[in-house]
Coordinates of C-alpha atoms in Angstrom, one line a residue:
Chain T
M9 CA 163.8 127.2 153.6
R10 CA 164.5 123.9 151.9
V11 CA 163.2 121.9 154.9
L12 CA 160.1 124.1 154.9
I13 CA 159.4 123.3 151.2
I14 CA 160.0 119.6 151.7
T15 CA 157.7 119.6 154.8
F16 CA 155.1 121.6 152.8
A17 CA 155.3 119.1 149.9
L18 CA 155.0 116.2 152.4
V19 CA 151.9 117.7 154.1
V20 CA 150.2 118.3 150.7
S21 CA 150.9 114.8 149.5
I22 CA 149.7 113.2 152.7
G23 CA 146.6 115.4 152.5
S24 CA 145.9 114.4 148.9
L25 CA 146.4 110.7 149.7
H26 CA 143.4 111.0 152.1
A27 CA 141.3 113.2 149.9
Q28 CA 138.3 111.0 150.8
T29 CA 138.7 109.9 154.3
A30 CA 136.2 108.1 156.5
E31 CA 135.3 109.2 160.0
K32 CA 135.6 106.7 162.8
V33 CA 132.3 106.2 164.7
K34 CA 131.0 104.4 167.7
I35 CA 127.9 102.3 167.9
E36 CA 126.2 105.2 169.8
D37 CA 126.8 107.5 166.8
L38 CA 125.0 105.1 164.5
Q39 CA 122.1 104.8 166.9
K40 CA 121.8 108.6 167.0
M41 CA 122.0 108.7 163.2
V42 CA 119.0 106.4 162.9
G43 CA 117.2 107.8 166.0
R44 CA 117.1 111.5 165.0
S45 CA 114.1 113.0 163.4
S46 CA 114.3 114.5 159.9
G47 CA 112.3 114.4 156.7
K48 CA 114.8 111.9 155.2
I49 CA 115.3 108.2 155.0
Q50 CA 118.6 106.9 156.4
V51 CA 120.3 103.9 154.8
L52 CA 123.0 102.2 156.8
N53 CA 125.0 99.6 154.9
F54 CA 127.4 97.4 156.8
W55 CA 130.3 96.2 154.6
A56 CA 134.1 95.5 154.6
T57 CA 136.8 95.6 152.0
W58 CA 137.3 91.8 152.3
C59 CA 133.6 91.1 151.7
A60 CA 133.0 90.2 148.0
P61 CA 129.2 90.3 148.1
C62 CA 129.3 93.7 149.8
I63 CA 131.5 95.1 147.1
K64 CA 129.2 93.7 144.5
E65 CA 126.2 95.5 145.9
L66 CA 128.0 98.9 146.6
P67 CA 127.0 100.4 143.2
L68 CA 123.3 100.1 144.2
F69 CA 123.9 102.4 147.2
E70 CA 126.1 104.8 145.2
Q71 CA 123.3 105.1 142.7
I72 CA 120.6 105.8 145.3
N73 CA 122.9 108.3 147.0
A74 CA 123.5 110.2 143.8
S75 CA 119.9 110.2 142.5
R76 CA 117.7 110.8 145.6
N77 CA 117.8 113.9 147.8
D78 CA 115.4 112.4 150.3
I79 CA 117.8 109.6 151.1
E80 CA 121.0 109.6 153.1
V81 CA 123.3 106.8 152.5
S82 CA 126.0 105.9 155.1
L83 CA 128.4 103.0 154.3
V84 CA 129.7 101.6 157.6
S85 CA 132.9 99.7 157.2
I86 CA 133.6 97.0 159.9
D87 CA 137.1 96.4 158.7
L88 CA 138.6 97.4 162.0
D89 CA 137.1 94.4 163.7
L90 CA 139.8 92.3 162.0
D91 CA 142.5 94.8 161.1
P92 CA 143.5 97.8 163.3
N93 CA 144.9 99.7 160.3
P94 CA 142.2 101.7 158.4
D95 CA 144.4 102.4 155.3
K96 CA 142.8 99.6 153.3
V97 CA 139.5 101.4 153.7
Y98 CA 140.9 104.8 152.6
R99 CA 142.5 103.2 149.6
F100 CA 139.3 101.5 148.7
I101 CA 137.3 104.7 148.9
D102 CA 139.8 106.4 146.5
R103 CA 140.0 103.5 144.1
K104 CA 136.3 103.1 143.8
K105 CA 135.7 106.9 144.0
L106 CA 132.9 106.4 146.5
K107 CA 130.7 109.5 146.8
S108 CA 128.4 108.2 149.6
K109 CA 129.5 109.0 153.2
V110 CA 131.8 106.3 154.5
Y111 CA 132.2 105.6 158.3
I112 CA 134.6 103.2 160.0
L113 CA 133.1 101.5 163.0
D114 CA 135.5 101.7 165.9
E115 CA 134.2 99.0 168.2
R116 CA 135.5 95.7 169.7
D117 CA 133.6 92.6 170.9
P118 CA 130.8 92.5 168.3
N119 CA 128.6 90.4 170.7
T120 CA 128.1 93.6 172.7
W121 CA 126.9 95.8 169.7
I122 CA 125.3 93.6 167.0
D123 CA 121.9 93.5 168.7
K124 CA 122.0 97.3 169.0
I125 CA 121.7 97.6 165.2
D126 CA 119.1 94.8 165.0
K127 CA 118.2 91.8 167.1
S128 CA 117.7 89.6 164.1
W129 CA 121.2 90.2 162.7
S130 CA 123.5 87.2 163.0
G131 CA 126.6 89.4 162.4
A132 CA 127.2 88.2 158.8
I133 CA 127.7 90.9 156.1
P134 CA 126.4 92.4 153.9
A135 CA 123.6 93.8 156.1
T136 CA 121.5 96.9 155.6
L137 CA 119.3 98.9 157.9
V138 CA 116.8 101.4 156.4
V139 CA 115.0 103.9 158.7
N140 CA 112.4 106.5 157.8
L141 CA 113.4 109.4 160.1
K142 CA 110.0 110.9 159.7
N143 CA 107.8 108.1 161.0
G144 CA 110.4 105.8 162.7
K145 CA 109.6 102.8 160.4
R146 CA 112.6 100.5 160.0
K147 CA 113.6 97.5 157.9
F148 CA 116.7 95.4 158.4
V149 CA 118.0 92.8 155.8
E150 CA 121.0 90.5 156.1
K151 CA 121.8 89.5 152.5
E152 CA 123.3 90.8 149.3
L153 CA 120.9 93.2 147.5
K154 CA 120.2 92.9 143.8
A155 CA 119.0 95.6 141.5
G156 CA 115.6 96.9 142.7
D157 CA 115.9 95.4 146.2
L158 CA 117.0 98.7 147.8
E159 CA 114.1 100.7 146.3
E160 CA 111.7 98.0 147.5
I161 CA 113.0 98.2 151.1
I162 CA 112.9 102.0 150.9
N163 CA 109.3 101.9 149.8
S164 CA 108.4 99.5 152.6
V165 CA 109.3 102.1 155.3
K166 CA 107.2 104.9 153.7
Chain L
M2 CA 78.9 89.1 168.9
N3 CA 80.6 85.7 168.6
T4 CA 81.5 86.5 165.0
I5 CA 83.2 89.7 166.3
K6 CA 85.0 87.8 169.0
S7 CA 86.3 85.1 166.6
F8 CA 87.2 87.8 164.2
F9 CA 89.4 89.4 166.8
A10 CA 90.8 86.1 167.9
I11 CA 91.8 85.3 164.3
A12 CA 93.2 88.8 163.8
L13 CA 95.3 88.4 167.0
L14 CA 96.5 85.1 165.8
V15 CA 97.5 86.5 162.4
M16 CA 99.3 89.4 164.2
I17 CA 101.2 87.0 166.5
T18 CA 102.2 84.7 163.6
A19 CA 103.2 87.6 161.4
S20 CA 105.3 89.3 164.1
A21 CA 107.1 86.1 165.1
P22 CA 110.7 86.2 163.8
V23 CA 111.6 83.5 161.3
Q24 CA 113.3 81.0 163.6
S25 CA 115.2 78.3 161.7
G26 CA 117.9 76.1 163.0
Y27 CA 118.8 75.1 166.5
K28 CA 118.5 77.0 169.7
V29 CA 120.4 76.3 172.8
G30 CA 118.8 73.3 174.5
D31 CA 117.7 71.7 171.3
T32 CA 118.8 68.2 170.3
A33 CA 121.2 68.2 167.3
M34 CA 121.2 65.7 164.6
D35 CA 124.2 63.6 163.6
F36 CA 125.5 63.8 160.0
K37 CA 127.4 61.7 157.6
L38 CA 129.6 63.8 155.5
K39 CA 132.7 63.4 153.2
N40 CA 136.0 64.4 154.8
Y41 CA 138.9 66.0 152.8
D42 CA 140.6 62.6 152.8
G43 CA 137.5 60.9 151.2
R44 CA 136.4 59.1 154.3
M45 CA 132.8 59.5 155.5
V46 CA 132.5 60.9 159.0
S47 CA 129.8 61.0 161.6
M48 CA 129.8 62.1 165.2
A49 CA 128.7 58.6 166.1
D50 CA 132.1 57.4 165.0
Y51 CA 133.6 58.9 168.1
R52 CA 132.4 56.3 170.6
D53 CA 134.2 57.7 173.6
A54 CA 133.3 61.4 173.0
K55 CA 131.6 63.3 175.8
G56 CA 130.6 66.1 173.4
Y57 CA 131.6 67.8 170.2
I58 CA 132.8 71.1 168.9
V59 CA 131.1 71.5 165.5
I60 CA 132.4 74.5 163.5
F61 CA 130.9 75.7 160.2
N62 CA 134.0 77.1 158.5
C63 CA 135.6 77.7 155.1
N64 CA 138.8 78.4 153.2
T65 CA 138.1 81.8 152.0
C66 CA 136.7 84.0 154.8
P67 CA 139.2 86.3 156.5
Y68 CA 137.6 85.4 159.8
S69 CA 138.2 81.7 159.2
K70 CA 141.8 82.5 158.4
A71 CA 142.1 84.6 161.6
Y72 CA 140.8 81.7 163.6
D73 CA 142.5 78.8 161.9
S74 CA 145.3 78.4 164.5
R75 CA 142.8 78.8 167.3
I76 CA 140.6 76.0 165.9
I77 CA 143.7 73.7 165.6
A78 CA 144.5 74.6 169.2
L79 CA 141.0 73.8 170.4
N80 CA 141.2 70.2 169.0
K81 CA 144.7 69.7 170.4
K82 CA 143.5 70.8 173.8
Y83 CA 140.1 69.1 174.0
A84 CA 140.0 66.0 171.6
S85 CA 141.9 63.9 174.1
K86 CA 139.5 65.1 176.9
G87 CA 136.5 63.8 174.9
F88 CA 135.5 66.9 173.0
P89 CA 136.8 66.6 169.4
V90 CA 136.5 69.4 166.8
L91 CA 134.6 68.7 163.6
T92 CA 134.7 71.3 160.9
I93 CA 132.2 71.6 158.1
N94 CA 132.4 73.7 154.9
P95 CA 128.9 74.6 153.7
N96 CA 129.9 77.1 151.0
D97 CA 128.7 76.5 147.4
P98 CA 131.9 76.1 145.4
D99 CA 130.2 77.6 142.3
L100 CA 129.8 80.8 144.2
S101 CA 133.1 80.5 146.1
P102 CA 135.6 78.6 144.0
G103 CA 138.2 78.8 146.8
D104 CA 136.0 76.4 148.7
S105 CA 136.1 73.6 146.3
F106 CA 136.8 70.1 147.5
D107 CA 140.3 70.2 146.0
E108 CA 141.0 73.5 147.8
M109 CA 139.7 72.1 151.0
K110 CA 142.1 69.1 150.7
K111 CA 145.0 71.5 150.1
Q112 CA 144.1 73.6 153.1
A113 CA 143.7 70.7 155.4
K114 CA 147.0 69.2 154.4
R115 CA 148.9 72.5 154.4
N116 CA 147.6 73.4 157.9
K117 CA 148.0 69.8 159.1
Y118 CA 144.4 69.5 160.3
D119 CA 144.2 66.6 162.8
F120 CA 140.4 66.8 162.8
P121 CA 137.8 66.3 160.0
Y122 CA 137.2 69.1 157.5
L123 CA 133.9 67.9 155.9
V124 CA 132.0 69.1 152.9
D125 CA 128.3 69.8 153.3
E126 CA 127.5 69.5 149.6
T127 CA 123.7 69.8 149.9
Q128 CA 124.0 72.5 152.6
D129 CA 121.4 70.4 154.5
V130 CA 123.5 70.2 157.7
A131 CA 124.2 74.0 157.8
R132 CA 120.5 74.6 157.2
A133 CA 119.4 72.2 159.9
Y134 CA 121.8 73.7 162.4
G135 CA 120.9 77.2 161.4
A136 CA 124.5 78.3 160.7
T137 CA 124.7 81.7 159.1
N138 CA 128.3 82.7 158.9
T139 CA 131.9 81.3 159.1
P140 CA 133.3 80.4 161.6
H141 CA 130.1 79.5 163.5
V142 CA 130.4 77.2 166.5
Y143 CA 128.0 74.7 168.0
V144 CA 129.1 73.0 171.2
L145 CA 127.2 69.7 171.8
D146 CA 126.9 67.8 175.0
K147 CA 126.5 64.0 174.4
V148 CA 123.8 63.3 177.0
S149 CA 123.4 59.8 175.6
N150 CA 124.2 58.0 172.4
E151 CA 120.8 59.1 171.1
K152 CA 120.9 62.7 172.4
L153 CA 123.3 65.5 171.5
K154 CA 122.2 68.6 173.3
V155 CA 123.2 72.0 172.0
V156 CA 124.8 73.9 174.9
Y157 CA 126.5 76.8 173.1
I158 CA 126.1 78.6 169.7
G159 CA 128.3 81.4 168.5
A160 CA 131.8 82.7 168.3
I161 CA 135.0 81.1 169.5
D162 CA 136.0 84.1 171.5
D163 CA 135.5 87.9 171.8
N164 CA 138.5 89.0 169.7
S165 CA 138.8 88.1 166.1
R166 CA 141.7 90.4 165.5
N167 CA 144.1 89.2 168.0
A168 CA 144.2 85.9 169.9
E169 CA 146.5 87.4 172.5
T170 CA 144.0 90.1 173.7
V171 CA 141.0 87.8 174.0
T172 CA 139.2 88.3 177.3
K173 CA 136.3 85.9 176.9
K174 CA 137.0 82.4 175.6
Y175 CA 133.3 81.3 175.0
V176 CA 134.0 77.8 173.6
E177 CA 136.6 76.9 176.1
D178 CA 134.4 78.2 178.9
A179 CA 131.5 76.1 177.6
I180 CA 133.6 72.9 177.5
G181 CA 135.2 73.7 180.9
A182 CA 131.7 73.9 182.3
L183 CA 130.6 70.6 180.7
M184 CA 133.7 68.8 182.1
Q185 CA 132.7 69.9 185.6
S186 CA 129.0 69.2 185.0
K187 CA 128.2 72.8 185.5
N188 CA 125.9 75.2 183.5
V189 CA 127.6 76.8 180.5
P190 CA 128.1 80.4 181.5
V191 CA 127.5 82.1 178.2
T192 CA 125.3 80.0 175.9
Q193 CA 124.9 82.3 172.8
T194 CA 127.1 85.0 171.2
K195 CA 127.2 86.9 168.0
A196 CA 130.2 87.8 165.9
I197 CA 131.0 89.5 162.6
G198 CA 131.6 86.9 159.9
C199 CA 131.3 86.0 156.3
T200 CA 127.8 85.0 155.3
I201 CA 127.5 81.3 154.1
K202 CA 127.4 81.2 150.3
W203 CA 124.0 79.5 149.8
R204 CA 123.3 77.9 146.4
N205 CA 120.8 79.9 144.3
S206 CA 120.4 82.7 146.7

């Protein structure tokens, strides 16, 4: 009985540790995400826990995600490229209380997949892809966004 | 009729110009410029200083990027392996220290001494060299073939290898393969690659 309680407690505590987890995805999943048709606008932001300019611009994405029903925000972490352990990402999501959907890109050899997001991307982050799923218009930017930039990009694909 | 024709010609030209991607910096095959930059030890360094060099491994790099840290020992190993064969490593830090205090000249000095760099670690204060080369992230490698004293030909642009996470599980050593090809007067097998990296911290951007 005692073992059972301890096990139960352990399971619950582990569960609560990862209250906000992030799904691992492949590049094909992201391509499907921006290739599907829907009435919405998909925003893909590439970031990592080690990237200071990425963390600085995150609130802009959180804001859009919270205020606009017509926009789906996906924050794609590329932390795994450098560190096989995703715990840092989970802890970051908890600490910052991120509400947008977070994905962890599970790919190796970036040279094989960077062009599949956008040919103009050098591979530096932050980088953001905005796709209007209604008309297929897309806009890719490789820089840190400042207040107002994201709205401007979203308007440009309308 | 002619007006319509010329209108379409102009419209076409505008379309072509507008759709052309912004190309800045070097492409493979271009001639690279030499530079004269301050090393961490205060010395001014140019590629021309290396009279006997057959080529150069120019790496835009910094103190602060986790990718630069992950590649630090591999960069040191590249110089150990190839400098004596005529292909020295020269590293250049283009980051604006106001935006990235960990990349100040003092911090560069500390890092170079701590990690016992036996190659230059230069400061690109005006960021002109990084801009001319078209570097975007760190580490970003340009392998140059010294065709003559006046001509440095860009033969490879990109990453050091295909595995940032772990040097032991690398399957493609892009830079080593490029230099190997140069040493045998063969064509470089892979001339351009992309990798995840930290964006260069440009002044006022």
